[in-house]
Tab-separated table of C-alpha atoms in Angstrom:
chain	number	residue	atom	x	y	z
A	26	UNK	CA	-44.602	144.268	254.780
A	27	UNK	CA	-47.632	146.285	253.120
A	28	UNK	CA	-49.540	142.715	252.669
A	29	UNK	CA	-47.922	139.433	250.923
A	30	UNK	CA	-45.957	138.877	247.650
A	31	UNK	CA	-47.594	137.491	244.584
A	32	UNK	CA	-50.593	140.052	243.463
A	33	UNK	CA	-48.521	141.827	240.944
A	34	UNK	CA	-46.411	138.441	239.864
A	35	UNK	CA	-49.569	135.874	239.113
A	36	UNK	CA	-50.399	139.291	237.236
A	37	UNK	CA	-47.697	138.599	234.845
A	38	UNK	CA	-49.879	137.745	231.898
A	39	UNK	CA	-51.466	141.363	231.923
A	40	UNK	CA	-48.472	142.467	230.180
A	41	UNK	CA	-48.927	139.611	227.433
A	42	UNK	CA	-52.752	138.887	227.219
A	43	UNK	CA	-54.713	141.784	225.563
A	44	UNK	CA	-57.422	139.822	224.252
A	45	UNK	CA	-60.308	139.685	226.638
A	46	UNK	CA	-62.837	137.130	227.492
A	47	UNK	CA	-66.343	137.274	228.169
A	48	UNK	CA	-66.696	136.606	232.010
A	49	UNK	CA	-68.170	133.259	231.407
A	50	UNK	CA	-65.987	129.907	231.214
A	51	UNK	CA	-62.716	131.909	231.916
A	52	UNK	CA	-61.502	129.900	234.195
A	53	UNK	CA	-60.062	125.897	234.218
A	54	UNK	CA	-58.069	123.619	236.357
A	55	UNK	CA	-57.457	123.988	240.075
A	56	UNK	CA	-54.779	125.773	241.904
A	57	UNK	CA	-52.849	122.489	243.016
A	58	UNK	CA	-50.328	123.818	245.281
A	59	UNK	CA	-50.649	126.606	248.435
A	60	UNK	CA	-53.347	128.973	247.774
A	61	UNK	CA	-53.002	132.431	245.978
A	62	UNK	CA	-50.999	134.944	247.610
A	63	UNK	CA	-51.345	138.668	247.343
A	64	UNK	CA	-49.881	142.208	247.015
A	65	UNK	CA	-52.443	144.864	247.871
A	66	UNK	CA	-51.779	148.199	245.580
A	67	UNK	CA	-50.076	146.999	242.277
A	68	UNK	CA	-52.449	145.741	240.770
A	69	UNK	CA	-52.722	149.083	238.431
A	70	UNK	CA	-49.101	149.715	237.730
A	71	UNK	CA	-48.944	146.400	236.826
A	72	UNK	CA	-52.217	146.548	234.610
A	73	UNK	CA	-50.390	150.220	233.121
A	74	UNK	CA	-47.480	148.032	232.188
A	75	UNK	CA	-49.553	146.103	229.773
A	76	UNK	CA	-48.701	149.194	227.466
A	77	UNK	CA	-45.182	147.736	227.404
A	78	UNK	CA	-45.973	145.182	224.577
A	79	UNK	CA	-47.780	147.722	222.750
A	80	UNK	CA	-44.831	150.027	222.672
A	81	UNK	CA	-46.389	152.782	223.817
A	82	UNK	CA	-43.592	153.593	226.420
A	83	UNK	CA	-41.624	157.036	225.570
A	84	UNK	CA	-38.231	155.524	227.102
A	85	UNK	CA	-37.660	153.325	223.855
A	86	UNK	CA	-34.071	152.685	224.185
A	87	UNK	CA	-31.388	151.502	221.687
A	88	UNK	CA	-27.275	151.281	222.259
A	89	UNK	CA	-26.966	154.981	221.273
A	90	UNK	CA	-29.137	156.269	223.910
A	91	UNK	CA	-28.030	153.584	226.261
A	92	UNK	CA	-25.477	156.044	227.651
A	93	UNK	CA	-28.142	158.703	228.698
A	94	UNK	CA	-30.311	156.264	231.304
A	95	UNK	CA	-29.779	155.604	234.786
A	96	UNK	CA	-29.163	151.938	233.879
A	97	UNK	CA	-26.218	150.453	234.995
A	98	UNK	CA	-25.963	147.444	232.989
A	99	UNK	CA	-23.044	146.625	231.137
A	100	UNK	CA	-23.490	145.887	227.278
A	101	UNK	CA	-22.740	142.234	227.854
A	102	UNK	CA	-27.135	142.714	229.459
A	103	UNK	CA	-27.617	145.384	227.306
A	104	UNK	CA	-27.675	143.394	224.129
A	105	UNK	CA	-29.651	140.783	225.269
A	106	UNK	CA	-32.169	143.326	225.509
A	107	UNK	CA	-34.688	144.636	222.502
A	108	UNK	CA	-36.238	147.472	224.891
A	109	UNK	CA	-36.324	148.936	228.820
A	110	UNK	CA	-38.252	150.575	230.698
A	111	UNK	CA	-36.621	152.471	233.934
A	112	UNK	CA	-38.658	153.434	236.957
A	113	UNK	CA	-39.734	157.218	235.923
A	114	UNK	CA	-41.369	155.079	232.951
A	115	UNK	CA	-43.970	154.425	235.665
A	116	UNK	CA	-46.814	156.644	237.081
A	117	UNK	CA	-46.898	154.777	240.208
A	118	UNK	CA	-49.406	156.026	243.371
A	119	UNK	CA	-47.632	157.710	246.302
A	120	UNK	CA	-47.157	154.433	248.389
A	121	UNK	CA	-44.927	152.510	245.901
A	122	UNK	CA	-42.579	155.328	245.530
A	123	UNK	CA	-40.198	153.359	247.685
A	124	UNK	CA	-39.904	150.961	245.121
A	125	UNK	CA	-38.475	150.596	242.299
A	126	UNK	CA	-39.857	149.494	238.869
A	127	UNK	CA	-38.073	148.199	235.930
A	128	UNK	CA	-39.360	146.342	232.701
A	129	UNK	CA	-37.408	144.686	229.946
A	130	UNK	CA	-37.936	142.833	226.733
A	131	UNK	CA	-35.776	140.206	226.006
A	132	UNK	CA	-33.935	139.519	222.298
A	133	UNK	CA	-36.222	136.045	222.864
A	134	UNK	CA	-39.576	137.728	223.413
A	135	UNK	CA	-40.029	137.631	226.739
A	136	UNK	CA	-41.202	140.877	228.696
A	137	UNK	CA	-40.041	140.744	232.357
A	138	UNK	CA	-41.653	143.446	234.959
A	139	UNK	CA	-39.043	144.186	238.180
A	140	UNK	CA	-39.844	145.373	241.128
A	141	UNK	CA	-37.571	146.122	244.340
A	142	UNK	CA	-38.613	146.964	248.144
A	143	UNK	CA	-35.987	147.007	250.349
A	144	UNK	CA	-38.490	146.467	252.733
A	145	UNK	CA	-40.541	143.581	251.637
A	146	UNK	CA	-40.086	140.829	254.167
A	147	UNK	CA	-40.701	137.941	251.083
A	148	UNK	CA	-39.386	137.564	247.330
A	149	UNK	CA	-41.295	136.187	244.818
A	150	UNK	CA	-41.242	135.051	240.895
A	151	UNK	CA	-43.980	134.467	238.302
A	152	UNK	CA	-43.976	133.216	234.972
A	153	UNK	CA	-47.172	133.490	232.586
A	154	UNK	CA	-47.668	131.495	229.113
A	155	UNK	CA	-50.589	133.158	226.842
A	156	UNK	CA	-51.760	129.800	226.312
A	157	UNK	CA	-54.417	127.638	228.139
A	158	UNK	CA	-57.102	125.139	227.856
A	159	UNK	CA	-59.017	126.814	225.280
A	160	UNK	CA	-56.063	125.399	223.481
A	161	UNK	CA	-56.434	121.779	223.800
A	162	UNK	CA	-56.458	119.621	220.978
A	163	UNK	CA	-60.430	118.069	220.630
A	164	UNK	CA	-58.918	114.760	221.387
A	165	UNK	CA	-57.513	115.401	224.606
A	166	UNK	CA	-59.282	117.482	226.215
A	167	UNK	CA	-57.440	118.754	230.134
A	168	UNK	CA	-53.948	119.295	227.969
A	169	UNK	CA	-53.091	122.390	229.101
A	170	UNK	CA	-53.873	121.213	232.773
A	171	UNK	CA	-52.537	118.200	232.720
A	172	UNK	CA	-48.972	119.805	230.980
A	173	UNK	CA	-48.959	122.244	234.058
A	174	UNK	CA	-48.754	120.063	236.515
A	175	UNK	CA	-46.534	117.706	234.887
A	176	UNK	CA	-43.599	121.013	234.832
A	177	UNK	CA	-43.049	120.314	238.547
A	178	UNK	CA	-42.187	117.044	238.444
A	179	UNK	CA	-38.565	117.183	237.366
A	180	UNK	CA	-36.223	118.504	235.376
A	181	UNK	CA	-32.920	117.896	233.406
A	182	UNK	CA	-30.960	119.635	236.066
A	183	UNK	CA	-33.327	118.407	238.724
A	184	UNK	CA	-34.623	115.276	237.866
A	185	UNK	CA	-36.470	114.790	241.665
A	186	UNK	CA	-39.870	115.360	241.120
A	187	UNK	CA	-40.380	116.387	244.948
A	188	UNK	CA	-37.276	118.555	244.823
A	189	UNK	CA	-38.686	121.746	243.853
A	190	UNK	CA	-41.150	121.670	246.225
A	191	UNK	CA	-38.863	120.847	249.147
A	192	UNK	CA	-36.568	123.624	248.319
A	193	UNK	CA	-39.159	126.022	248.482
A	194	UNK	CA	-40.610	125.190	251.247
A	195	UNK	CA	-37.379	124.588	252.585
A	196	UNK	CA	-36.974	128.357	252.404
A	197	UNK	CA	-40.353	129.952	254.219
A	198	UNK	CA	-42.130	129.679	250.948
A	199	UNK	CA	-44.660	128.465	248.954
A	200	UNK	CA	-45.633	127.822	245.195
A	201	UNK	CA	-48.740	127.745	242.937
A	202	UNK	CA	-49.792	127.260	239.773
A	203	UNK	CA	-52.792	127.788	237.537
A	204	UNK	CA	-54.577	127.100	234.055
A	205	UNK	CA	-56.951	129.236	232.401
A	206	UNK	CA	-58.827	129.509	229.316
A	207	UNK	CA	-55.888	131.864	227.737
A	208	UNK	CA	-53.176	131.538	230.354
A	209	UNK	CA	-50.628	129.374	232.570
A	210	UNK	CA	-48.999	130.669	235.419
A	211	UNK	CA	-46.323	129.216	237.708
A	212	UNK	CA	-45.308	131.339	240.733
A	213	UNK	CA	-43.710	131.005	244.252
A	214	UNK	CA	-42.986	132.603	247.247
A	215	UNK	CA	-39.673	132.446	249.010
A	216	UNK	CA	-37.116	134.018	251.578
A	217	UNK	CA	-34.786	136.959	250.005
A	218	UNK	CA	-31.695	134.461	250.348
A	219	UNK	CA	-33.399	131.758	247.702
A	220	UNK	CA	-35.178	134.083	245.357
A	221	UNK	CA	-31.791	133.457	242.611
A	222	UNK	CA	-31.776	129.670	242.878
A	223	UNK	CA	-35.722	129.505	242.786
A	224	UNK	CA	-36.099	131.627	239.964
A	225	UNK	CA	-33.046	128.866	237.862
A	226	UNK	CA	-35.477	125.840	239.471
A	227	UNK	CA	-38.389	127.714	238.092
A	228	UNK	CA	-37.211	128.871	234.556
A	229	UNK	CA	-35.856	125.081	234.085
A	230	UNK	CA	-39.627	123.536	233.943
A	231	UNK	CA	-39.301	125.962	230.341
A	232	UNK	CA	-35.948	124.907	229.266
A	233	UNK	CA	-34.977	120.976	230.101
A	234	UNK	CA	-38.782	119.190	231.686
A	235	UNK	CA	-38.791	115.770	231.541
A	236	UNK	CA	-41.818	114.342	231.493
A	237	UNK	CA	-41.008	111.096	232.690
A	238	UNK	CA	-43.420	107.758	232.075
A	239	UNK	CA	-43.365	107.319	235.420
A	240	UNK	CA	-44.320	110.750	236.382
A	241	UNK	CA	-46.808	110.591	233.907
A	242	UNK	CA	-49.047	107.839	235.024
A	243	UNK	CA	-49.051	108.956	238.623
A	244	UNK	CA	-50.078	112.535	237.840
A	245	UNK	CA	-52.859	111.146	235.836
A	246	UNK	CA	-54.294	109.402	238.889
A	247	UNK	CA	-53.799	113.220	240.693
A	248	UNK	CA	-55.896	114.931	237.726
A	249	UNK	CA	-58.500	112.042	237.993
A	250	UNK	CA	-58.841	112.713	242.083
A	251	UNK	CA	-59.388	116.609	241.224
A	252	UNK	CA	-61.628	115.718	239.003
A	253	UNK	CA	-64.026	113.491	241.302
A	254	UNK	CA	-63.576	116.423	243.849
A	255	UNK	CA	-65.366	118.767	241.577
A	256	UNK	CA	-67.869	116.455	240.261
A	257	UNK	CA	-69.151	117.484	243.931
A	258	UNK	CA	-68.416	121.480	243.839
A	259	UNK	CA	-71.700	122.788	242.699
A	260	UNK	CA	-70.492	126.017	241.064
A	261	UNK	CA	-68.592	124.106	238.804
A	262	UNK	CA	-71.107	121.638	237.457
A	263	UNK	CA	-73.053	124.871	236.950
A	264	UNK	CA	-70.145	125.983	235.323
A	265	UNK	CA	-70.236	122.665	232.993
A	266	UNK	CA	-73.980	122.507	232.428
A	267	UNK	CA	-73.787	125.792	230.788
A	268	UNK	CA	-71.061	124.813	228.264
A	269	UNK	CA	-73.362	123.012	226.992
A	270	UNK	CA	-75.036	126.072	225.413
A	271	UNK	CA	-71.524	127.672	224.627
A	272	UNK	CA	-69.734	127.770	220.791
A	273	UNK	CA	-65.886	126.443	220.767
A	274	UNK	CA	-63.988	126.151	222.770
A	275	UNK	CA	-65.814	128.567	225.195
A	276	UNK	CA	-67.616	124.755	225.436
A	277	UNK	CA	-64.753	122.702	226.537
A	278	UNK	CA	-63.953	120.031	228.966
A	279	UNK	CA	-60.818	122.217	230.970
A	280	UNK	CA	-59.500	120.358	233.605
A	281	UNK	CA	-59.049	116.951	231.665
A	282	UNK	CA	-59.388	113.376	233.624
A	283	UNK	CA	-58.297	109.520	233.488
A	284	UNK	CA	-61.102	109.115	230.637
A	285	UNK	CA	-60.013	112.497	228.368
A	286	UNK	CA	-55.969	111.890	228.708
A	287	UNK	CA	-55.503	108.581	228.759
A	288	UNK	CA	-58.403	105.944	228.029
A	289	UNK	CA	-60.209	107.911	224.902
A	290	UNK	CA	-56.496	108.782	223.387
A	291	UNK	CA	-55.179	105.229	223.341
A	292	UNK	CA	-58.176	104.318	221.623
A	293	UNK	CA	-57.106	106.406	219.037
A	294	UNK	CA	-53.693	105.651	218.713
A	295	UNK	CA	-52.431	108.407	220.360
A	296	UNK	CA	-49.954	108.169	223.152
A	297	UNK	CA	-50.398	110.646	226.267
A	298	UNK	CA	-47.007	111.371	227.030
A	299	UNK	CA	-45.683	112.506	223.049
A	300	UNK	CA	-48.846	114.355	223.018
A	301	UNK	CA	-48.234	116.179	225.895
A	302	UNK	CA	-44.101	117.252	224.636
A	303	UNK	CA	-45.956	118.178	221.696
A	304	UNK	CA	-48.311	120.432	223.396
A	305	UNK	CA	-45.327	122.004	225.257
A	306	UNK	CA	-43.381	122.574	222.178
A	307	UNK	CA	-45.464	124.105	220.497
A	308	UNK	CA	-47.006	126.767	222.691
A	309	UNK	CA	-44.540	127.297	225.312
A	310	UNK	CA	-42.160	129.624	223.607
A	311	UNK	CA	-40.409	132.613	225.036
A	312	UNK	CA	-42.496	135.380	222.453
A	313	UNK	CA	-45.680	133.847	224.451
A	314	UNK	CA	-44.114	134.522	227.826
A	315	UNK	CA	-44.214	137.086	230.124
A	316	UNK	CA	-42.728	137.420	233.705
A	317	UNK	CA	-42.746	139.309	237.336
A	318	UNK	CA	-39.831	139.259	239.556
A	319	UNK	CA	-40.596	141.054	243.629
A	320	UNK	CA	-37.908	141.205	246.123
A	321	UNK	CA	-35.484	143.116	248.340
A	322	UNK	CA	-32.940	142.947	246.091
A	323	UNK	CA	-30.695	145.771	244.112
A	324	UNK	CA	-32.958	146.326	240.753
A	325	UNK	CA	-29.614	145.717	238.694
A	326	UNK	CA	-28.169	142.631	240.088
A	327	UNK	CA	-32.160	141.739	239.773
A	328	UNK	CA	-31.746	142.667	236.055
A	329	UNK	CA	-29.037	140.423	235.039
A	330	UNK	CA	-30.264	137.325	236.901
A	331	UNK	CA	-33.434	137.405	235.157
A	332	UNK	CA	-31.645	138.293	232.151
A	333	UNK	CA	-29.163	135.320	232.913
A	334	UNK	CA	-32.100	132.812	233.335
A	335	UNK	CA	-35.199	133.885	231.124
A	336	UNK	CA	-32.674	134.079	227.977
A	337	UNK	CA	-32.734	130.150	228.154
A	338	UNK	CA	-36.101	130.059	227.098
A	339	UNK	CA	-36.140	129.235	223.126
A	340	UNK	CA	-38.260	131.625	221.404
A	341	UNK	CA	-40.276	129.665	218.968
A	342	UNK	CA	-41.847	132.551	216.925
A	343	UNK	CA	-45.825	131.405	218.070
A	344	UNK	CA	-48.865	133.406	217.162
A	345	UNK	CA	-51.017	133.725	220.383
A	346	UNK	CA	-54.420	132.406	220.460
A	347	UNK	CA	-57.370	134.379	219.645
A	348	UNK	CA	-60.618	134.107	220.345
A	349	UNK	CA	-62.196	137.902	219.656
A	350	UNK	CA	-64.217	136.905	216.425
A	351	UNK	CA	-65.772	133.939	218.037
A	352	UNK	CA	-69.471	134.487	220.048
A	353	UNK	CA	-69.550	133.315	222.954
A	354	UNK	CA	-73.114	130.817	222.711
A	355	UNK	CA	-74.031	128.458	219.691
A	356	UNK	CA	-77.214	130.237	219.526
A	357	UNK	CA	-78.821	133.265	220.070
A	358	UNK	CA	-81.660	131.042	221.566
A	359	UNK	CA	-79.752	130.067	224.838
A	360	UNK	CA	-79.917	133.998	225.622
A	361	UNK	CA	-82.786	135.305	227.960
A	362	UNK	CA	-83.214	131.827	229.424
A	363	UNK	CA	-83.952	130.370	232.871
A	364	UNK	CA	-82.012	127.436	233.828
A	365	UNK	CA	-82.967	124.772	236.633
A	366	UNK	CA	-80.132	122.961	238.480
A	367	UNK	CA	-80.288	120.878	241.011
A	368	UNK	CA	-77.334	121.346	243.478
A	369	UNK	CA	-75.751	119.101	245.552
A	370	UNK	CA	-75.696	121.885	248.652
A	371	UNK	CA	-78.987	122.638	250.499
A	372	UNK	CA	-78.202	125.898	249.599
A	373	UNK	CA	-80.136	128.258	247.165
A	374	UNK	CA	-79.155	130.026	244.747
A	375	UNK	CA	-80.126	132.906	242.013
A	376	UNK	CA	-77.396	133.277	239.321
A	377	UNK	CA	-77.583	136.399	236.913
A	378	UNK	CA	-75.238	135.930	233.839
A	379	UNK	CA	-74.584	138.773	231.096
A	380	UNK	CA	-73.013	138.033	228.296
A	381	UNK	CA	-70.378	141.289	227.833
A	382	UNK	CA	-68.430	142.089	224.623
A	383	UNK	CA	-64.868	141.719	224.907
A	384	UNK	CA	-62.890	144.573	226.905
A	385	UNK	CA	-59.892	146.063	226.209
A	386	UNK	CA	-57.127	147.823	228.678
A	387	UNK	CA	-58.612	151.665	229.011
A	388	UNK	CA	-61.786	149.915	229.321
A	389	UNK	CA	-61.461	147.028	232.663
A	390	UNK	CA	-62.475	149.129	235.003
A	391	UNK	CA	-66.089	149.406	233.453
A	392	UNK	CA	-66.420	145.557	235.333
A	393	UNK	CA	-65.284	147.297	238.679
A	394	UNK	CA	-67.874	149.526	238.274
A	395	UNK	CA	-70.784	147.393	237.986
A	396	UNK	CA	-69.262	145.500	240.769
A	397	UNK	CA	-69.480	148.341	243.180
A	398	UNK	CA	-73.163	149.044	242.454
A	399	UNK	CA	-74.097	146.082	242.482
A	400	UNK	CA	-72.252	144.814	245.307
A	401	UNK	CA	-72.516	147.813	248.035
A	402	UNK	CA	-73.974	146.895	250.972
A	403	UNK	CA	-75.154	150.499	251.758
A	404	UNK	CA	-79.159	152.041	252.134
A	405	UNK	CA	-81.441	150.859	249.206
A	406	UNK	CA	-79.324	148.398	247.765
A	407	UNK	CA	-80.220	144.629	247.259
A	408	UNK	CA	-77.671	143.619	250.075
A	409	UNK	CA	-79.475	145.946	252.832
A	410	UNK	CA	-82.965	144.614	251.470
A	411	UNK	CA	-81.858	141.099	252.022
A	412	UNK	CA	-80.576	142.050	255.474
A	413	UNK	CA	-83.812	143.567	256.509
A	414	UNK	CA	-86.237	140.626	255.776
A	415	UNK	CA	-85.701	137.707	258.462
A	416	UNK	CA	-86.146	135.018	255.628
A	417	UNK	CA	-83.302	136.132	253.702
A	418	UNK	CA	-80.551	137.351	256.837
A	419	UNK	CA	-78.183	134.625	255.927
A	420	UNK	CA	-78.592	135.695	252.199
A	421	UNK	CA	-75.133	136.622	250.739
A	422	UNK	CA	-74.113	138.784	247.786
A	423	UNK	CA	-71.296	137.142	245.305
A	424	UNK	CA	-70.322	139.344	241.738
A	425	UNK	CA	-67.307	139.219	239.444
């Protein structure tokens, strides 16, 4: 295999999100599963399909033309569909010409990108919602963090909160999920054999969750032992110290604890499990979700099943969030600033923040850019300076 699986699928938002965020803050609860797995040289066919939502595609199709593609569905698929995309849709490099691409919109909203490699030795599934903490209600502040890890612990159909995660491990793989300030993403891993029954366990947590009391309380205790853990990770109390200077909700609390979703709630009334069903209903709907299926199998019986199981998903007509109006710090004052912070690490460290205006699509690879220059380790540069003087030899060079 050409690397691992789940680059292009914990991707899956690109094709949704196309509001961009300052680099600051963009980031909020922990990865609470296996860590993040990846799929060297899709990352820009996946970022092209973005265009997909835009409808920018020339291969627009509708039941007339149906006839005329190399699709093979049948028209019980076909009109489930709004629009596809077949694989000489994509400009694709010469190594992924052995695969094959395929995107769809579903009648519900959701845009699915396909991709099949008869050769892969792993299959994989990812589902993004273009909502995240920057989302949470003032009151509870973690929601979006808290409602993410509450998905995997049982369903209507599979009320076992451990079940999911036996079956996939069960099957050579592993999951993940994530919350960020505009996104949640749930992905996994798994042998070709289980890719069909892991994608029905995964599309349940957006169909038939239960959110059991039970489950409830003990995941609380979880988010409250995450957060202690990075009360003692000093680039995230840097990371919370600067809030402080930041305008809503650039300024919020992300990953939630005991205090935030349980203790300060009650006080008000308010009852942490409704709250979070509430949450859930009203952002997770299938117009605000986006999704990425890898694997060895044929790109049409791939089709239908994700047809089969992502049509479950109730589309609840939701505007996505956006945050392109709103600056980034309170004040103009907390600009062109030095900051003092005393770390818990011996440590030292010089951090360099710029503030950027908000990218679009054509224009991400400006950031990769200033990466490079910044970051290359070749004659002249800051890294080979560093190198050079015996105080600073262990001195190492981080950017994003």
């Amino acid at each position: 295999m050409r690397g691992s699986v789940l680059t292009v699928l914990s991707l899956a938002a690109i094709i949704k999100i196309t509001t961009a965020l300052p680099n600051q803050f963009n980031q909020s609860g922990d990865r609470h599963g296996d860590s993040e797995i990846e799929i060297p040289g899709l990352k820009d066919s996946i970022l092209k399909a973005q265009k997909l939502s835009e409808g920018t595609s020339k291969n627009l199709l509708n039941p007339l033309d149906f006839e005329k593609t190399s699709c093979n569905l049948d028209s019980t698929y076909f009109n489930q569909l709004k629009r596809i995309w077949l694989h000489e849709d994509f400009h694709l490099p010469d190594q992924e010409q052995d695969r094959v691409y395929r995107a769809i919109e579903l009648n519900n909203g959701i845009i699915a990108i396909l991709v099949s490699d008869n050769s892969t030795e792993k299959s994989a599934m990812s589902i993004s919602v273009n909502v995240g903490s920057f989302s949470d209600p003032d009151q509870l502040p973690g929601l979006a963090h808290f409602l993410e890890h509450m998905l995997f612990l049982g369903t209507t159909k599979y009320p076992n909160p451990a079940e999911y995660l036996d079956f996939i491990k069960s099957n050579g793989g592993r999951r993940n999920a994530f919350t960020s300030s505009l996104e949640t993403n749930y992905y996994f891993e798994i042998s070709h054999k289980a890719l069909f029954e892991g994608m029905e366990r995964l599309v349940d947590f957006f169909v038939n969750p239960l959110f059991s009391e039970e489950s409830i309380e003990k995941e609380l205790i979880i988010i409250e032992s995450e957060h202690s853990k990075n009360l003692k990770n000093d680039a995230r109390r840097l990371n919370q110290a600067l809030k402080n200077y930041a305008s809503s909700p650039y300024n919020k609390f992300t990953t939630g604890n005991l205090k935030t979703l349980k203790h300060d709630p009650e006080k008000l009334g308010l009852n942490p499990r409704q709250e979070t069903i509430d949450f859930y209903k009203k952002w997770y709907s299938a117009n605000l979700i986006s999704a990425s299926v890898f694997g060895s199998e044929d790109i049409e019986e791939m089709t239908k099943k994700v047809i089969d199981e992502l049509s479950k998903i109730e589309n609840r007509h939701k505007a996505p969030p956006s945050l392109r109006q709103i600056d980034l710090w309170s004040s103009p004052e907390f600009l062109r600033q030095t900051y003092f912070f005393q770390t818990i690490d011996e440590k030292k460290q010089l951090v360099i923040r710029f503030t950027l205006p908000s990218l679009d699509y054509k224009y991400q690879k400006v950031s990769s850019i200033v990466n490079h220059i910044l970051g290359h380790e070749g004659e002249g540069t800051l890294f080979a300076f560093l190198q050079k003087n015996e105080n600073h030899r262990k001195s190492t060079l981080h950017y994003f």
